[in-house]
Amino acid sequence: MTHVTERPSPSGAGSSADRQPWTAGSNSVGRKRTATYADAGVSIHAGDLAVELLKSKVQRTHRPEVIGGLGGFSGLFRLDTTKYKRPVLASSTDGVGTKLVIAQQMEIHDTVGIDLVAMVVDDLVACGAEPLFLLDYIACGEVVPDRIAEIGAGIADGCRTAGCALLGGETAEHPGVMKPYEYDLSANGVGVVEEDQILSRERVELGDVVIAMRSSGLHSNGYSLVRHVLIGQGRLRLESVMEDLGTQHTLGEELLTPTKIYAQDCLNLIAECEVHAFAHVTGGGIPGNLNRVLQGNMDAIVDRSTWRPQPIFDLVQRKGRIDTPEMESTFNMGVGMFAIVASQDSDRALALLTARGVDAWVTGEVIEGSGDVRMVGSHTRG
């Protein structure tokens, strides 16, 4: 986000690669004009302007540990070792996937940055780590300063929600490789957790309670299937208002609902309750993520009757004629995060989450088994 280059720099923090333009001849009178980087489709000026538009947003994400500002070759963050006895750094990298295609078609660019942050920081907090800072990477066919600023503003908003600093990143212009309106996003985040407080499957015990936290919708997974069954081959129009969704939003706006960020809610839960594990529901759906925090001698019961997925899931399933196991292995089905807590702390955990505005409920428990997630019951219908 600090420079525009044709290739990402090794540092990933904005170094300029391939600064020198090739020349087709000298610029002397009567000879071929010297070629420029702009002739090849790369605008350093546009990238610099995008950074200027973003600076104030980014600076509002900075924590006291941040050293310096945007524009350096790397981002600096002072780790206060006096706060920790045995600090362990956690790192996570992710992207947004083909949800970006919807954003590009709708020309709405200020929400996908929130999705990007959510995918990274909620993976970090799953092990109990506090997200400290994030660096982004934006690749695009053409740097349009206002568009890059909108994307970056969403990233900054997500970082503020997560409580982490946006240290910088890279904006790479790839003319001839990507179409002018195309872009892709990724980010790397770093967090910290005390070694003896790392959450993992080893902490989960028989009799633990499974608490579900409602998602904001599809989040950022399964969009290739969504696009195939809803808008592929002219099936539905993104600008159409869908009565099936129960809102006045267009289909496109519904599909661009930002991913909910749970990081600070989870950290507060850890501070107040006996939490043994978190499961961030992304690719693989509920069974494919919840089983990652189960030991081999236990199963998790998830009772579908304890919640109703948002209407978008029913729309996707009906239009695509998708069976339930496929839906549940692809989408979050209305649950973005699970907390596995000690049974004696379940009421306290629910009260804390409710106080923070998180829709949460007990959906099951951990029982003897073989490391599987048992989906039981049927979803309630309105």
Short mmCIF file of N, CA, C and O in Angstrom, two decimals, residues 9-110:
data_model
loop_
_atom_site.label_atom_id
_atom_site.label_comp_id
_atom_site.label_asym_id
_atom_site.label_seq_id
_atom_site.Cartn_x
_atom_site.Cartn_y
_atom_site.Cartn_z
N SER A 9 7.71 -6.62 -3.74
CA SER A 9 9.06 -6.56 -3.23
C SER A 9 9.32 -7.70 -2.26
O SER A 9 8.40 -8.24 -1.66
N PRO A 10 10.59 -8.11 -2.08
CA PRO A 10 10.89 -9.19 -1.14
C PRO A 10 10.42 -8.89 0.26
O PRO A 10 10.02 -9.78 0.99
N SER A 11 10.47 -7.63 0.68
CA SER A 11 10.06 -7.30 2.04
C SER A 11 8.56 -7.33 2.21
O SER A 11 8.05 -7.47 3.32
N GLY A 12 7.81 -7.17 1.11
CA GLY A 12 6.35 -7.14 1.20
C GLY A 12 5.83 -5.88 1.84
O GLY A 12 4.66 -5.76 2.14
N ALA A 13 6.71 -4.89 2.08
CA ALA A 13 6.26 -3.69 2.78
C ALA A 13 6.31 -2.47 1.90
O ALA A 13 6.25 -1.36 2.39
N GLY A 14 6.48 -2.66 0.60
CA GLY A 14 6.35 -1.51 -0.26
C GLY A 14 7.59 -1.11 -1.02
O GLY A 14 7.64 -0.06 -1.62
N SER A 15 8.68 -1.94 -1.01
CA SER A 15 9.86 -1.60 -1.76
C SER A 15 9.53 -1.61 -3.24
O SER A 15 8.71 -2.37 -3.72
N SER A 16 10.19 -0.77 -4.01
CA SER A 16 9.89 -0.69 -5.43
C SER A 16 10.81 -1.61 -6.20
O SER A 16 12.02 -1.55 -6.09
N ALA A 17 10.22 -2.51 -6.99
CA ALA A 17 10.99 -3.39 -7.85
C ALA A 17 10.89 -2.88 -9.27
O ALA A 17 9.87 -2.36 -9.70
N ASP A 18 12.00 -3.08 -10.03
CA ASP A 18 11.98 -2.72 -11.45
C ASP A 18 11.64 -1.24 -11.64
O ASP A 18 10.78 -0.89 -12.41
N ARG A 19 12.37 -0.39 -10.90
CA ARG A 19 12.08 1.05 -11.00
C ARG A 19 12.51 1.62 -12.36
O ARG A 19 11.92 2.58 -12.84
N GLN A 20 13.59 1.08 -12.97
CA GLN A 20 14.15 1.69 -14.16
C GLN A 20 13.40 1.25 -15.41
O GLN A 20 13.24 0.06 -15.67
N PRO A 21 12.90 2.20 -16.20
CA PRO A 21 12.19 1.82 -17.44
C PRO A 21 13.16 1.32 -18.49
O PRO A 21 14.31 1.75 -18.56
N TRP A 22 12.72 0.37 -19.31
CA TRP A 22 13.53 -0.01 -20.46
C TRP A 22 13.41 1.09 -21.51
O TRP A 22 12.46 1.85 -21.52
N THR A 23 14.37 1.15 -22.42
CA THR A 23 14.36 2.20 -23.44
C THR A 23 14.40 1.59 -24.82
O THR A 23 15.10 0.60 -25.06
N ALA A 24 13.66 2.20 -25.71
CA ALA A 24 13.66 1.74 -27.10
C ALA A 24 14.66 2.52 -27.93
O ALA A 24 14.80 2.30 -29.12
N GLY A 25 15.33 3.44 -27.30
CA GLY A 25 16.30 4.26 -28.02
C GLY A 25 16.60 5.49 -27.20
O GLY A 25 16.05 5.68 -26.12
N SER A 26 17.48 6.34 -27.63
CA SER A 26 17.80 7.53 -26.86
C SER A 26 16.71 8.57 -27.06
O SER A 26 15.87 8.45 -27.94
N ASN A 27 16.75 9.62 -26.22
CA ASN A 27 15.77 10.67 -26.37
C ASN A 27 16.33 11.85 -27.17
O ASN A 27 15.85 12.95 -27.07
N SER A 28 17.34 11.60 -27.92
CA SER A 28 17.91 12.65 -28.74
C SER A 28 16.96 12.98 -29.89
O SER A 28 16.17 12.14 -30.32
N VAL A 29 17.09 14.16 -30.40
CA VAL A 29 16.24 14.60 -31.51
C VAL A 29 16.47 13.69 -32.72
O VAL A 29 17.60 13.36 -33.07
N GLY A 30 15.37 13.27 -33.33
CA GLY A 30 15.46 12.45 -34.52
C GLY A 30 15.54 10.97 -34.25
O GLY A 30 15.56 10.18 -35.18
N ARG A 31 15.61 10.58 -32.97
CA ARG A 31 15.63 9.16 -32.64
C ARG A 31 14.35 8.77 -31.91
O ARG A 31 13.56 9.60 -31.52
N LYS A 32 14.20 7.45 -31.71
CA LYS A 32 13.01 6.96 -31.04
C LYS A 32 12.89 7.53 -29.63
O LYS A 32 13.89 7.66 -28.92
N ARG A 33 11.66 7.84 -29.26
CA ARG A 33 11.41 8.38 -27.92
C ARG A 33 11.73 7.34 -26.85
O ARG A 33 11.47 6.16 -27.03
N THR A 34 12.28 7.76 -25.73
CA THR A 34 12.54 6.86 -24.62
C THR A 34 11.23 6.36 -24.04
O THR A 34 10.33 7.16 -23.73
N ALA A 35 11.10 5.05 -23.88
CA ALA A 35 9.89 4.47 -23.30
C ALA A 35 9.87 4.72 -21.80
O ALA A 35 10.91 4.87 -21.16
N THR A 36 8.69 4.76 -21.23
CA THR A 36 8.53 4.98 -19.80
C THR A 36 7.73 3.84 -19.18
O THR A 36 7.09 3.05 -19.89
N TYR A 37 7.78 3.77 -17.85
CA TYR A 37 7.01 2.77 -17.13
C TYR A 37 5.51 2.97 -17.41
O TYR A 37 4.73 2.02 -17.52
N ALA A 38 5.09 4.23 -17.56
CA ALA A 38 3.69 4.52 -17.85
C ALA A 38 3.27 3.94 -19.20
O ALA A 38 2.13 3.52 -19.38
N ASP A 39 4.21 3.91 -20.17
CA ASP A 39 3.90 3.31 -21.46
C ASP A 39 3.54 1.84 -21.31
O ASP A 39 2.75 1.29 -22.09
N ALA A 40 4.12 1.18 -20.33
CA ALA A 40 3.85 -0.24 -20.08
C ALA A 40 2.60 -0.44 -19.23
O ALA A 40 2.19 -1.57 -18.98
N GLY A 41 2.01 0.68 -18.77
CA GLY A 41 0.76 0.59 -18.03
C GLY A 41 0.90 0.72 -16.53
O GLY A 41 -0.06 0.50 -15.79
N VAL A 42 2.09 1.08 -16.04
CA VAL A 42 2.31 1.21 -14.58
C VAL A 42 2.47 2.68 -14.23
O VAL A 42 3.35 3.36 -14.76
N SER A 43 1.63 3.16 -13.30
CA SER A 43 1.68 4.57 -12.91
C SER A 43 2.14 4.70 -11.46
O SER A 43 1.40 4.39 -10.53
N ILE A 44 3.38 5.13 -11.28
CA ILE A 44 3.90 5.37 -9.93
C ILE A 44 3.12 6.50 -9.27
O ILE A 44 2.81 6.46 -8.08
N HIS A 45 2.78 7.52 -10.06
CA HIS A 45 2.05 8.67 -9.50
C HIS A 45 0.69 8.25 -8.95
O HIS A 45 0.30 8.69 -7.87
N ALA A 46 -0.03 7.39 -9.66
CA ALA A 46 -1.34 6.94 -9.19
C ALA A 46 -1.21 6.19 -7.88
O ALA A 46 -2.03 6.33 -6.97
N GLY A 47 -0.16 5.37 -7.76
CA GLY A 47 0.05 4.64 -6.51
C GLY A 47 0.34 5.57 -5.35
O GLY A 47 -0.17 5.38 -4.24
N ASP A 48 1.18 6.57 -5.59
CA ASP A 48 1.49 7.54 -4.54
C ASP A 48 0.24 8.30 -4.10
O ASP A 48 0.04 8.57 -2.92
N LEU A 49 -0.61 8.63 -5.07
CA LEU A 49 -1.85 9.34 -4.75
C LEU A 49 -2.77 8.47 -3.91
O LEU A 49 -3.39 8.94 -2.94
N ALA A 50 -2.84 7.17 -4.24
CA ALA A 50 -3.67 6.24 -3.46
C ALA A 50 -3.20 6.18 -2.01
O ALA A 50 -4.01 6.16 -1.07
N VAL A 51 -1.89 6.16 -1.81
CA VAL A 51 -1.34 6.14 -0.45
C VAL A 51 -1.71 7.40 0.31
O VAL A 51 -2.09 7.36 1.48
N GLU A 52 -1.62 8.54 -0.37
CA GLU A 52 -1.98 9.80 0.29
C GLU A 52 -3.44 9.80 0.73
O GLU A 52 -3.78 10.28 1.82
N LEU A 53 -4.31 9.25 -0.11
CA LEU A 53 -5.73 9.19 0.23
C LEU A 53 -5.99 8.29 1.43
O LEU A 53 -6.99 8.46 2.14
N LEU A 54 -5.09 7.34 1.67
CA LEU A 54 -5.30 6.35 2.72
C LEU A 54 -4.65 6.71 4.05
O LEU A 54 -5.00 6.15 5.08
N LYS A 55 -3.70 7.61 4.03
CA LYS A 55 -2.85 7.81 5.20
C LYS A 55 -3.61 8.04 6.50
O LYS A 55 -3.32 7.43 7.53
N SER A 56 -4.61 8.89 6.47
CA SER A 56 -5.31 9.21 7.71
C SER A 56 -6.06 8.00 8.25
O SER A 56 -6.11 7.77 9.46
N LYS A 57 -6.64 7.20 7.35
CA LYS A 57 -7.35 5.99 7.77
C LYS A 57 -6.39 5.00 8.42
O LYS A 57 -6.69 4.39 9.45
N VAL A 58 -5.25 4.82 7.79
CA VAL A 58 -4.26 3.87 8.30
C VAL A 58 -3.73 4.31 9.65
O VAL A 58 -3.59 3.51 10.58
N GLN A 59 -3.43 5.58 9.78
CA GLN A 59 -2.88 6.09 11.03
C GLN A 59 -3.83 5.89 12.21
O GLN A 59 -3.40 5.71 13.34
N ARG A 60 -5.13 5.87 11.94
CA ARG A 60 -6.09 5.65 13.02
C ARG A 60 -6.08 4.20 13.52
O ARG A 60 -6.66 3.91 14.56
N THR A 61 -5.44 3.31 12.79
CA THR A 61 -5.32 1.92 13.26
C THR A 61 -4.11 1.72 14.15
O THR A 61 -3.97 0.66 14.77
N HIS A 62 -3.21 2.69 14.19
CA HIS A 62 -1.93 2.49 14.87
C HIS A 62 -2.09 2.38 16.38
O HIS A 62 -2.80 3.17 17.01
N ARG A 63 -1.44 1.40 16.92
CA ARG A 63 -1.36 1.20 18.37
C ARG A 63 -0.10 1.89 18.88
O ARG A 63 0.78 2.27 18.10
N PRO A 64 0.03 2.04 20.22
CA PRO A 64 1.23 2.70 20.76
C PRO A 64 2.53 2.01 20.38
O PRO A 64 3.59 2.65 20.36
N GLU A 65 2.47 0.72 20.04
CA GLU A 65 3.70 -0.02 19.73
C GLU A 65 4.24 0.26 18.33
O GLU A 65 5.37 -0.13 18.01
N VAL A 66 3.45 0.91 17.49
CA VAL A 66 3.88 1.17 16.12
C VAL A 66 4.97 2.24 16.11
O VAL A 66 4.85 3.27 16.77
N ILE A 67 6.04 1.98 15.36
CA ILE A 67 7.14 2.93 15.22
C ILE A 67 7.16 3.45 13.79
O ILE A 67 7.15 2.68 12.83
N GLY A 68 7.18 4.77 13.64
CA GLY A 68 7.22 5.36 12.31
C GLY A 68 5.86 5.33 11.65
O GLY A 68 4.83 5.04 12.25
N GLY A 69 5.87 5.64 10.36
CA GLY A 69 4.61 5.70 9.62
C GLY A 69 4.74 4.99 8.29
O GLY A 69 5.65 4.19 8.07
N LEU A 70 3.83 5.31 7.37
CA LEU A 70 3.86 4.71 6.05
C LEU A 70 5.03 5.25 5.24
O LEU A 70 5.49 6.36 5.45
N GLY A 71 5.49 4.44 4.30
CA GLY A 71 6.51 4.91 3.37
C GLY A 71 7.85 4.26 3.53
O GLY A 71 8.72 4.40 2.68
N GLY A 72 8.08 3.52 4.62
CA GLY A 72 9.35 2.85 4.81
C GLY A 72 9.40 1.54 4.04
O GLY A 72 8.45 1.12 3.39
N PHE A 73 10.56 0.87 4.14
CA PHE A 73 10.72 -0.41 3.46
C PHE A 73 10.15 -1.56 4.28
O PHE A 73 10.00 -2.66 3.78
N SER A 74 9.84 -1.30 5.53
CA SER A 74 9.22 -2.32 6.37
C SER A 74 8.41 -1.62 7.46
O SER A 74 8.63 -0.44 7.75
N GLY A 75 7.46 -2.34 8.04
CA GLY A 75 6.69 -1.80 9.14
C GLY A 75 7.34 -2.21 10.46
O GLY A 75 7.83 -3.34 10.59
N LEU A 76 7.35 -1.31 11.42
CA LEU A 76 8.02 -1.57 12.69
C LEU A 76 6.99 -1.58 13.83
O LEU A 76 6.13 -0.71 13.91
N PHE A 77 7.13 -2.57 14.70
CA PHE A 77 6.20 -2.74 15.80
C PHE A 77 6.99 -3.18 17.02
O PHE A 77 7.68 -4.21 16.99
N ARG A 78 6.96 -2.39 18.09
CA ARG A 78 7.71 -2.69 19.31
C ARG A 78 6.92 -3.68 20.15
O ARG A 78 5.82 -3.39 20.62
N LEU A 79 7.47 -4.88 20.37
CA LEU A 79 6.82 -5.88 21.21
C LEU A 79 7.21 -5.65 22.66
O LEU A 79 8.38 -5.74 23.02
N ASP A 80 6.22 -5.32 23.50
CA ASP A 80 6.47 -5.04 24.91
C ASP A 80 6.61 -6.36 25.66
O ASP A 80 5.64 -6.96 26.09
N THR A 81 7.85 -6.82 25.80
CA THR A 81 8.09 -8.11 26.44
C THR A 81 7.83 -8.10 27.94
O THR A 81 7.75 -9.16 28.55
N THR A 82 7.66 -6.91 28.52
CA THR A 82 7.36 -6.87 29.95
C THR A 82 5.94 -7.35 30.25
O THR A 82 5.61 -7.68 31.39
N LYS A 83 5.09 -7.38 29.22
CA LYS A 83 3.71 -7.81 29.40
C LYS A 83 3.58 -9.32 29.39
O LYS A 83 2.55 -9.87 29.78
N TYR A 84 4.61 -10.03 28.91
CA TYR A 84 4.52 -11.46 28.73
C TYR A 84 5.68 -12.19 29.40
O TYR A 84 6.79 -11.66 29.50
N LYS A 85 5.41 -13.39 29.86
CA LYS A 85 6.46 -14.22 30.44
C LYS A 85 7.15 -15.05 29.36
O LYS A 85 8.37 -15.09 29.27
N ARG A 86 6.35 -15.73 28.54
CA ARG A 86 6.89 -16.54 27.45
C ARG A 86 6.04 -16.27 26.20
O ARG A 86 5.20 -17.10 25.82
N PRO A 87 6.25 -15.12 25.56
CA PRO A 87 5.42 -14.76 24.40
C PRO A 87 5.69 -15.65 23.20
O PRO A 87 6.84 -15.96 22.88
N VAL A 88 4.62 -16.06 22.54
CA VAL A 88 4.72 -16.81 21.30
C VAL A 88 4.04 -16.01 20.21
O VAL A 88 2.90 -15.55 20.39
N LEU A 89 4.72 -15.81 19.10
CA LEU A 89 4.12 -15.09 17.97
C LEU A 89 3.33 -16.06 17.11
O LEU A 89 3.76 -17.18 16.83
N ALA A 90 2.16 -15.63 16.69
CA ALA A 90 1.32 -16.40 15.78
C ALA A 90 1.18 -15.62 14.48
O ALA A 90 1.13 -14.38 14.50
N SER A 91 1.11 -16.31 13.36
CA SER A 91 1.01 -15.64 12.07
C SER A 91 -0.02 -16.34 11.19
O SER A 91 -0.18 -17.56 11.26
N SER A 92 -0.74 -15.56 10.40
CA SER A 92 -1.75 -16.12 9.51
C SER A 92 -1.81 -15.30 8.23
O SER A 92 -1.65 -14.08 8.24
N THR A 93 -2.00 -15.99 7.11
CA THR A 93 -2.12 -15.35 5.80
C THR A 93 -3.40 -15.84 5.13
O THR A 93 -3.71 -17.03 5.19
N ASP A 94 -4.11 -14.94 4.50
CA ASP A 94 -5.35 -15.34 3.82
C ASP A 94 -5.73 -14.30 2.79
O ASP A 94 -5.09 -13.25 2.67
N GLY A 95 -6.79 -14.59 2.06
CA GLY A 95 -7.34 -13.67 1.07
C GLY A 95 -8.86 -13.65 1.16
O GLY A 95 -9.44 -14.16 2.12
N VAL A 96 -9.49 -13.08 0.17
CA VAL A 96 -10.95 -12.95 0.16
C VAL A 96 -11.60 -13.91 -0.83
O VAL A 96 -12.75 -14.28 -0.69
N GLY A 97 -10.85 -14.37 -1.82
CA GLY A 97 -11.41 -15.31 -2.79
C GLY A 97 -12.28 -14.63 -3.81
O GLY A 97 -12.20 -13.42 -4.06
N THR A 98 -13.19 -15.41 -4.41
CA THR A 98 -13.96 -14.90 -5.55
C THR A 98 -15.12 -14.00 -5.15
O THR A 98 -15.87 -13.55 -6.03
N LYS A 99 -15.27 -13.71 -3.87
CA LYS A 99 -16.20 -12.66 -3.46
C LYS A 99 -15.81 -11.33 -4.13
O LYS A 99 -16.65 -10.46 -4.36
N LEU A 100 -14.52 -11.21 -4.43
CA LEU A 100 -14.03 -9.99 -5.09
C LEU A 100 -14.67 -9.77 -6.45
O LEU A 100 -14.83 -8.63 -6.90
N VAL A 101 -15.05 -10.85 -7.13
CA VAL A 101 -15.71 -10.71 -8.43
C VAL A 101 -17.02 -9.96 -8.28
O VAL A 101 -17.36 -9.11 -9.10
N ILE A 102 -17.75 -10.25 -7.20
CA ILE A 102 -19.01 -9.55 -6.95
C ILE A 102 -18.74 -8.07 -6.70
O ILE A 102 -19.45 -7.19 -7.23
N ALA A 103 -17.73 -7.77 -5.90
CA ALA A 103 -17.39 -6.37 -5.61
C ALA A 103 -17.04 -5.62 -6.88
O ALA A 103 -17.45 -4.46 -7.07
N GLN A 104 -16.29 -6.26 -7.75
CA GLN A 104 -15.89 -5.61 -9.00
C GLN A 104 -17.09 -5.41 -9.92
O GLN A 104 -17.21 -4.36 -10.57
N GLN A 105 -17.99 -6.36 -9.97
CA GLN A 105 -19.17 -6.21 -10.82
C GLN A 105 -20.12 -5.15 -10.27
O GLN A 105 -20.76 -4.42 -11.03
N MET A 106 -20.23 -5.06 -8.94
CA MET A 106 -21.10 -4.08 -8.31
C MET A 106 -20.45 -2.71 -8.18
O MET A 106 -21.10 -1.73 -7.87
N GLU A 107 -19.13 -2.66 -8.39
CA GLU A 107 -18.34 -1.44 -8.19
C GLU A 107 -18.51 -0.92 -6.76
O GLU A 107 -18.65 0.28 -6.51
N ILE A 108 -18.51 -1.86 -5.82
CA ILE A 108 -18.53 -1.55 -4.38
C ILE A 108 -17.25 -2.12 -3.80
O ILE A 108 -17.07 -3.34 -3.76
N HIS A 109 -16.35 -1.25 -3.34
CA HIS A 109 -15.01 -1.70 -2.97
C HIS A 109 -14.65 -1.45 -1.50
O HIS A 109 -13.54 -1.79 -1.09
N ASP A 110 -15.57 -0.88 -0.73
CA ASP A 110 -15.20 -0.47 0.62
C ASP A 110 -15.53 -1.51 1.69
O ASP A 110 -15.38 -1.24 2.88
#
